Coordinates of C-alpha atoms and ligand atoms in Angstrom, one line a residue:
X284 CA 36.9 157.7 105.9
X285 CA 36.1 161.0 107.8
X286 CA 32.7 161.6 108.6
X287 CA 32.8 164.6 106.3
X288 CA 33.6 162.9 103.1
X289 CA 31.2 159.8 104.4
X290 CA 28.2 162.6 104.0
X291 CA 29.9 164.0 100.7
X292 CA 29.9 160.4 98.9
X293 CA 26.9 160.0 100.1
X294 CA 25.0 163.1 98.5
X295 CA 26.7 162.1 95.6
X296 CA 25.4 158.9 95.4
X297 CA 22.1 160.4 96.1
X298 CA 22.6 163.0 93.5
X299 CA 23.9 160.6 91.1
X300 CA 21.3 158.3 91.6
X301 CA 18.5 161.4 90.5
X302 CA 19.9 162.2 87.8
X303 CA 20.3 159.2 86.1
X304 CA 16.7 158.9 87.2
X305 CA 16.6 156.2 89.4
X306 CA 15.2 157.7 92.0
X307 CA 11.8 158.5 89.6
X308 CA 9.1 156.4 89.3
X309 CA 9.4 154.3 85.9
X310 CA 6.5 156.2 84.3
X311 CA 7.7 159.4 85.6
X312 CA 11.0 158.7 83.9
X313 CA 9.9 157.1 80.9
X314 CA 8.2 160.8 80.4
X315 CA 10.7 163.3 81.2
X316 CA 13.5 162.0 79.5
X317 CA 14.0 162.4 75.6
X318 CA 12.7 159.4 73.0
X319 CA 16.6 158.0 71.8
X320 CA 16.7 156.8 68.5
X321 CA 19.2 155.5 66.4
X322 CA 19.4 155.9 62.4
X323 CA 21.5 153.2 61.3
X324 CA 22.2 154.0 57.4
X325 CA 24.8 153.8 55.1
X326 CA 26.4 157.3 54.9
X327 CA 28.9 156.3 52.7
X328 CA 29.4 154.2 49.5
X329 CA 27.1 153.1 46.8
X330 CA 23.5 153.8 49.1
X331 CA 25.1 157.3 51.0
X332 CA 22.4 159.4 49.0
X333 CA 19.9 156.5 50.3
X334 CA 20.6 156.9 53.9
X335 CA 20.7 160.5 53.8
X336 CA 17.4 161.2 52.1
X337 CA 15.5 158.5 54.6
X338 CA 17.1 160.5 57.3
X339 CA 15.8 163.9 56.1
X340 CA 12.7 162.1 55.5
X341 CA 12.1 161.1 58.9
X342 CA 12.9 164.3 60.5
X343 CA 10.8 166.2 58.5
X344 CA 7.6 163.8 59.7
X345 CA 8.8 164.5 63.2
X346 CA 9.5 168.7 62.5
X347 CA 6.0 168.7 61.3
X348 CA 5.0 168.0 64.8
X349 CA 7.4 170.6 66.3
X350 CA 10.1 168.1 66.9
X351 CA 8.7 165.7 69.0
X352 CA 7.1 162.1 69.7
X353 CA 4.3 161.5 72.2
X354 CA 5.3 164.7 73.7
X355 CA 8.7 164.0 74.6
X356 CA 11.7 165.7 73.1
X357 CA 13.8 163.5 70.7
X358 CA 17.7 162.9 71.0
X359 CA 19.5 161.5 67.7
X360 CA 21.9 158.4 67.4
X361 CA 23.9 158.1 64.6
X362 CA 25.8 155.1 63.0
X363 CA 27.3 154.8 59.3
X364 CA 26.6 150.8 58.5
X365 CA 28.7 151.7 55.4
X366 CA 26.2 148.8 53.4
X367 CA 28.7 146.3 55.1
X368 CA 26.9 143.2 56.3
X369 CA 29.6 142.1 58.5
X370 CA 29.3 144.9 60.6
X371 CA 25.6 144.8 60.9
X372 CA 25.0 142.7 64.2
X373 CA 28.1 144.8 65.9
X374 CA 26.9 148.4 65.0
X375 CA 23.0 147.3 65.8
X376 CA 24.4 146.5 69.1
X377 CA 26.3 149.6 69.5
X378 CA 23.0 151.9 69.0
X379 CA 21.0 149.2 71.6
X380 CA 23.7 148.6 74.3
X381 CA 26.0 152.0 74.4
X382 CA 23.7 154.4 73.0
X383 CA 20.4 152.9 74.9
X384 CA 18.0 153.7 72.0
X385 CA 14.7 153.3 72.0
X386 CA 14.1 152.8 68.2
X387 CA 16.0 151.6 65.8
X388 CA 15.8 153.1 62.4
X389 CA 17.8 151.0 60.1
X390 CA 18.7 150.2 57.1
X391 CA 18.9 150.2 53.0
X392 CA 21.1 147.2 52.8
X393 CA 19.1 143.6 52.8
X394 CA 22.3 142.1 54.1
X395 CA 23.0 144.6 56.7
X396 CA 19.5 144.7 57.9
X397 CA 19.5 140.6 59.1
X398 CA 22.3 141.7 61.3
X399 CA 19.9 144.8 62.4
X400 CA 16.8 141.9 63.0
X401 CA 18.8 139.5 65.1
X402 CA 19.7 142.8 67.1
X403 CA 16.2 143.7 67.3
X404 CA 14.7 140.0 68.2
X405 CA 17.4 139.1 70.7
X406 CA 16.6 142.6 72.7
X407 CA 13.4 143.9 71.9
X408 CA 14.0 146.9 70.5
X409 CA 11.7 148.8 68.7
X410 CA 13.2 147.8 64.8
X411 CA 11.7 150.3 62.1
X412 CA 12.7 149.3 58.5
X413 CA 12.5 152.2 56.2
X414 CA 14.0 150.2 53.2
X415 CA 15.5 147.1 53.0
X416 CA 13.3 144.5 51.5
X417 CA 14.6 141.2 52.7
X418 CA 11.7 138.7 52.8
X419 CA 12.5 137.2 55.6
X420 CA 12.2 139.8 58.2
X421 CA 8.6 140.2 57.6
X422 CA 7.9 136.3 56.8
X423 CA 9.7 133.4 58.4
X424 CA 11.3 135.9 61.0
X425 CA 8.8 138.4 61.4
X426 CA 8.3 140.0 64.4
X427 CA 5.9 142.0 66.9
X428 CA 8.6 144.4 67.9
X429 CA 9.4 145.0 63.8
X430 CA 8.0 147.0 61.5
X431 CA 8.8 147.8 57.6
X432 CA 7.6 151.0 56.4
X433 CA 9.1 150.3 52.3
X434 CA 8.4 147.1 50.8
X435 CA 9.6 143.5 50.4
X436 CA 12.0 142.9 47.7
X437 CA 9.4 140.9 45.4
X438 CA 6.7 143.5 45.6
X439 CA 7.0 146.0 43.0
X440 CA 9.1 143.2 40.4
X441 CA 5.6 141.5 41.0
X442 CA 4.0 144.3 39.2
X443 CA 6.8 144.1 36.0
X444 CA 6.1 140.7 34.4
X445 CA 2.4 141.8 33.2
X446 CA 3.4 145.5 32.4
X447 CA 6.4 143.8 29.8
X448 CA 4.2 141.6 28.1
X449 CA 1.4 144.0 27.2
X450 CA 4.1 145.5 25.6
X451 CA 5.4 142.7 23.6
X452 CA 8.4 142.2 25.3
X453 CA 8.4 138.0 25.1
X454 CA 11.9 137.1 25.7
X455 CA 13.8 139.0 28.3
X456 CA 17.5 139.0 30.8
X457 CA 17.4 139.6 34.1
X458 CA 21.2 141.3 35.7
X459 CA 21.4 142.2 38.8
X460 CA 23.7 142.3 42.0
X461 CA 24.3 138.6 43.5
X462 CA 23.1 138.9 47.0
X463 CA 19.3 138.8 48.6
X464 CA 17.4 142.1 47.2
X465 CA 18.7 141.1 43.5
X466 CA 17.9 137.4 44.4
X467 CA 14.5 138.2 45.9
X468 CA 13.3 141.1 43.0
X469 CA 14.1 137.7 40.8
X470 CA 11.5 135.9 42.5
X471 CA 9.2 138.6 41.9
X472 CA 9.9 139.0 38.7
X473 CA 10.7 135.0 37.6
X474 CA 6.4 134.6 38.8
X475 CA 4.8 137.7 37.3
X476 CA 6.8 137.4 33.6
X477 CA 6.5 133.7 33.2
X478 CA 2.9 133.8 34.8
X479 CA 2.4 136.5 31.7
X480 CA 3.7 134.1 29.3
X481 CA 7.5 135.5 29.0
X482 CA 10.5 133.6 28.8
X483 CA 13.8 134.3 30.8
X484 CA 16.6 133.5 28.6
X485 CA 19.2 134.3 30.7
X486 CA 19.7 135.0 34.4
X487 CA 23.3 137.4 35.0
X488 CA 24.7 139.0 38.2
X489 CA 27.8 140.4 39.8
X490 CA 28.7 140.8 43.2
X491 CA 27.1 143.9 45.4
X492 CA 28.6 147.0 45.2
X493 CA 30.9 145.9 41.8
X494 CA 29.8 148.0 39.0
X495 CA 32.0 146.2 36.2
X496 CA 29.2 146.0 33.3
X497 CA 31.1 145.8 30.5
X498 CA 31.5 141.8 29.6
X499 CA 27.5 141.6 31.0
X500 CA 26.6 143.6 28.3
X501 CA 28.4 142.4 25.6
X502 CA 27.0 139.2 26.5
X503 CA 23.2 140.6 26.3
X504 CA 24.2 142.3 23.1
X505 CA 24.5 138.7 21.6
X506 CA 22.2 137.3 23.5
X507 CA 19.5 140.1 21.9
X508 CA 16.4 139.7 23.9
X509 CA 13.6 141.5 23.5
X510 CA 14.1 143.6 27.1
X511 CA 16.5 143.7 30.1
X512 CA 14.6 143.8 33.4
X513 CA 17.3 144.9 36.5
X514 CA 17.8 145.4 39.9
X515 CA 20.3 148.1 40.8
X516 CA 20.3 151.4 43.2
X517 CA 22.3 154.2 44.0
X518 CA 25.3 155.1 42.8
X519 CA 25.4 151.2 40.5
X520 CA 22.1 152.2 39.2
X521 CA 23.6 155.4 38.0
X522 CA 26.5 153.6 36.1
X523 CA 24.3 150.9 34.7
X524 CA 22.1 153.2 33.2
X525 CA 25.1 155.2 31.4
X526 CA 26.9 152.1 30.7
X527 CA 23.8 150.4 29.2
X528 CA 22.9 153.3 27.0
X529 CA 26.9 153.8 26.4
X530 CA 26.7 150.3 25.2
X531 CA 23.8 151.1 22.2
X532 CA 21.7 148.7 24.0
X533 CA 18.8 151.5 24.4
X534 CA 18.6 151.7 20.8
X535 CA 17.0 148.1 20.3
X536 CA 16.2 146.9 23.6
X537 CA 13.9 148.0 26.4
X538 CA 15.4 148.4 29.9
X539 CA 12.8 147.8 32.6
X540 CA 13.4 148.1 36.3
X541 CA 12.4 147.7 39.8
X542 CA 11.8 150.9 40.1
X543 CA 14.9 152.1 42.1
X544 CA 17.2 151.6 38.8
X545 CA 15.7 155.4 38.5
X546 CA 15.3 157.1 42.1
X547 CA 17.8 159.9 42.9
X548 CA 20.0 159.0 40.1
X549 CA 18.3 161.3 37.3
X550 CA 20.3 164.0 37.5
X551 CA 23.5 161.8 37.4
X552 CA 22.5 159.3 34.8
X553 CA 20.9 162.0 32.4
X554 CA 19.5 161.1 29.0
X555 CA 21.0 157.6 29.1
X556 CA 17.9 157.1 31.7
X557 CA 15.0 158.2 28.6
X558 CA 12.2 155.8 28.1
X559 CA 13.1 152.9 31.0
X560 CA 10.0 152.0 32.5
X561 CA 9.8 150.8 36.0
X562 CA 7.4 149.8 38.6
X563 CA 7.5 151.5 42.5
X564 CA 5.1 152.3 44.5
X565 CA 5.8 155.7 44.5
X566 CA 7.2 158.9 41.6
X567 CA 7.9 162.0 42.0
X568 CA 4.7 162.9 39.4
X569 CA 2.1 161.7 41.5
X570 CA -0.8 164.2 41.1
X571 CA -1.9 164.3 44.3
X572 CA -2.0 167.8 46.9
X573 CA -0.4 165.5 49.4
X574 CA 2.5 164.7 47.4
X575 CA 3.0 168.0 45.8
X576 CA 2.9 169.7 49.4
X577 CA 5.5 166.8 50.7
X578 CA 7.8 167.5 47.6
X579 CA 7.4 171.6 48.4
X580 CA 8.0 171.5 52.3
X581 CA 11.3 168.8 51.6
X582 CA 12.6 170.6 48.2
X583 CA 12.8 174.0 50.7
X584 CA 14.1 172.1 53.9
X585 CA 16.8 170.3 52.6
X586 CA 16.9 172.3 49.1
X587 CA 17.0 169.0 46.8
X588 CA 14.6 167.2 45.4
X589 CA 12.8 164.0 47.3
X590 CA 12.6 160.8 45.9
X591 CA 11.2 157.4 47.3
X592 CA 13.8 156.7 50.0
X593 CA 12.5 160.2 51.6
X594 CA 9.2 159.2 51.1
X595 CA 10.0 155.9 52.9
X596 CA 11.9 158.3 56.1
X597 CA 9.0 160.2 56.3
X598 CA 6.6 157.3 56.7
X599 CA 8.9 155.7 59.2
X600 CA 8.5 158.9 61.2
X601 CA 4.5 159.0 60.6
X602 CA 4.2 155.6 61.9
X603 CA 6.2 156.3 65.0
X604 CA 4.7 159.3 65.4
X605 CA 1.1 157.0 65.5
X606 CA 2.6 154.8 67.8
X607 CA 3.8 157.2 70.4
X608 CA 1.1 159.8 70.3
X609 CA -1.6 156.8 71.2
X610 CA 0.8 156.1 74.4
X611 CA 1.7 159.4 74.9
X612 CA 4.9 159.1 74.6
X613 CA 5.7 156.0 76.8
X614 CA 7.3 153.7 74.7
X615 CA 7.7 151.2 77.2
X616 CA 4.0 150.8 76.9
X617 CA 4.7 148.0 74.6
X618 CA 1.3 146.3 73.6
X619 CA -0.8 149.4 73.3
X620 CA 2.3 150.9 70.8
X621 CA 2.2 148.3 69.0
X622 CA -1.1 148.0 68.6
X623 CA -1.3 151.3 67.3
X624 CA 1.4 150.6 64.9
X625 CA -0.5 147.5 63.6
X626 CA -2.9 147.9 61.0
X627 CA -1.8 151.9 60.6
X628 CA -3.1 153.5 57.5
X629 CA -0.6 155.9 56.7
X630 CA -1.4 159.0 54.7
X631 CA 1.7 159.1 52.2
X632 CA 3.2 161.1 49.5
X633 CA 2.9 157.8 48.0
X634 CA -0.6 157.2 48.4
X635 CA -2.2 156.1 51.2
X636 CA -0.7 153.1 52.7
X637 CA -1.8 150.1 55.6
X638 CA 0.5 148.1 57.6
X639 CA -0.3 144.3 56.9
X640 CA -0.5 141.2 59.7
X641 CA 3.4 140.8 58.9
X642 CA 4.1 144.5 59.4
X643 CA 4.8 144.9 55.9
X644 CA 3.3 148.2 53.6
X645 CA -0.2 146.8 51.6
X646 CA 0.5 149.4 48.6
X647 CA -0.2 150.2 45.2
X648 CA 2.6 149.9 42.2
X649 CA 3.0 152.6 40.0
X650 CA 4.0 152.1 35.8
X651 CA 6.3 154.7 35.3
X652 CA 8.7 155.9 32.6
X653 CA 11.4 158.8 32.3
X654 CA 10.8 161.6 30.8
X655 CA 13.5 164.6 31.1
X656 CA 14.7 163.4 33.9
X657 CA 12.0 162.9 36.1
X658 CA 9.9 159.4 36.7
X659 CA 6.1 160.1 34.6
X660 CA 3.2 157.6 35.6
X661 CA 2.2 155.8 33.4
X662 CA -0.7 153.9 35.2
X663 CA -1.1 151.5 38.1
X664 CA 0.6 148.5 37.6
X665 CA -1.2 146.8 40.3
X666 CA -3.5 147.9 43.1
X667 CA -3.0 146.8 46.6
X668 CA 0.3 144.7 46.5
X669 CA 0.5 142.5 49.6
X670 CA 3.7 140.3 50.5
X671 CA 2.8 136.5 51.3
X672 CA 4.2 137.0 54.4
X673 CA 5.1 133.0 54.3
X674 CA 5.7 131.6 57.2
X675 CA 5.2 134.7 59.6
X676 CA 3.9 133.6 63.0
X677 CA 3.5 136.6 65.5
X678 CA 4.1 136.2 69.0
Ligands
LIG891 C1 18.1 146.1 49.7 O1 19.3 145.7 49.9 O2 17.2 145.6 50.3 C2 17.8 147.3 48.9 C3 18.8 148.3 48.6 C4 18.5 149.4 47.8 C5 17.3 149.5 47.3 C6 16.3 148.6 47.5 C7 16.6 147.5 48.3 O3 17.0 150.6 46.5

């Protein structure tokens, strides 16, 4: 090699070296460059309308403070999980490995989101979960470095059992999809309707994402309980509505819900959706300045309506927003982010909201009911809904 190109390679090297930023001292770095983080949501399938209304959620929390986080400008990683649990562990670690993120914001799916938490416990990345309720992640597996800005499955089908019986409903059917957020609303709402005095006559399901109802309801049409309490979302939420009402069913018995049987699907499932009565912490008719601003500033951003799974993006943002303004922006400033992030009261369009031990929302369940297509309150179902958090051990 000539001496020339020894001093070229050389400069390059050092050049190189600068602008990957190795040449900076860590703190320096950690400043200048831009926050990464990853939204890992389904973009297609049954939950696409999901993933895209956390995502405008969350960017509209971090527009409101001109774009950035701490200070530092914000780059965007995107991967479509497609609600497919056997990709989960292999797209997480494309957004942590290739991608480098910073913080993971990720996902809808409960099954999908376990491949997301081993992701998140095996590296260390920063894990925000702006829906999926599986217990676990926030119980036996919880973690310091994961936080859940939505709710555990069991939490608002712990509010249902009570709200049913006051209104006479004594024997009911529970139908759902078979896997672990129809599984865990069960267990939420198998405690508070048989704690009420109710009786569960029958227990159906069908696998996640089939939406077959038809020999399901024939069998609750002989079965003819008093009410139908259901897990379903998205797009399946849609056609169970339709198919239920299609069915007659609505004449005679009451459909009640976890509350996402009606979020973002009024418009689709129309006047079949009339008189179901769920519980959620959060409706579009909350009568508060805070949500009627939120519900202005998003209907004229994105020109569609919010519903809770934006409400649940923007939170995500306003939480990392809390974490990286109290360290300025240096993320790697682990125990003073998460600090921050611990015990956060959140101001929601929901109402206001605190983080738990677990990392889990402390929040208050709504009673609502359609009415021409839109989800009325009814009343508070229960105040200040906390997960057990079984099992959870931080550290
Ligand atoms: C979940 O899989 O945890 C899940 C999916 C959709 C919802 C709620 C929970 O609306």
């Amino acid at each position: 090699m000539t001496t020339r190109r020894l001093v070229l390679t050389r400069s390059a090297a050092v050049i190189g070296a600068a602008s990957t930023g190795l040449l900076l001292p860590e703190i320096v770095r950690a400043q200048s460059d831009k926050v990464r983080v990853g939204f890992m949501l389904p973009y297609t399938g049954t939950f696409a309308q999901l993933g895209v209304a956390i995502e405008n959620g969350f960017r509209m929390a971090l527009n409101e403070q001109g774009g950035k986080l701490g200070g530092r400008e914000v780059e965007f990683f995107k991967v479509d999980d497609e609600s497919n649990p056997a990709k989960g562990i292999e797209n997480a670690t494309r957004l942590v490995q290739r991608d480098k993120v910073d913080v993971l914001v990720g996902t809808v799916h409960s099954g999908v989101q376990m491949g997301i938490h081993k992701v998140a416990r095996d590296s260390g990345v920063l894990s925000l979960i702006p829906n999926a309720g599986v217990h676990v992640a926030t119980r036996a597996q919880c973690a310091p470095n994961v936080f859940r800005t939505s709710f555990t499955n069991s939490q608002p089908t712990l509010a249902l059992g009570k709200a049913m019986m006051e209104r006479g409903h004594k024997k009911a059917v529970w139908i759902t999809w078979n896997y672990a957020a129809g599984d865990e609303a069960f267990e939420g709402f198998e405690k508070s309707y048989t704690e009420a005095g109710g009786t569960i006559i029958k227990k159906l399901g069908l696998p996640f994402p089939n939406v077959e109802f038809q020999a399901l309801l024939t069998e609750i049409a002989s079965l003819n309980p008093d009410a139908v309490a259901c897990f379903f979302a998205g797009g399946g939420a849609a056609k169970f509505l339709r198919d239920f009402a299609a069915a007659g069913l609505n004449k005679n018995i009451q459909l009640y819900g976890s509350g996402f049987l009606t979020e973002g699907v009024l418009d689709a499932a129309g006047d079949a959706a009339n008189g179901v009565l769920t519980t959620m912490h959060y409706s579009d008719a909350l009568d508060t300045p805070r949500n009627k601003k939120f519900r202005l500033d998003y209907a004229k951003t994105f020109r569609m309506q919010p519903d809770v799974y934006a409400v649940q993006g923007y939170d995500t943002g306003l939480l990392l927003i809390k974490g990286a303004n109290a360290v300025k922006g240096d993320l790697s400033n682990k125990p003073a982010l998460y600090a921050a992030m611990n015990g956060a009261e959140i101001d929601s369009p929901r109402g206001k909201w605190k983080m738990s031990a677990a990392h889990n929302p402390i929040q208050d369940m709504y009673l609502r009911k359609v009415e021409n297509k839109e989800n009325k309150v009814i009343g508070i179902a229960a105040k200040a809904v906390a997960d057990p958090a079984t099992g959870c051990r931080m550290g």
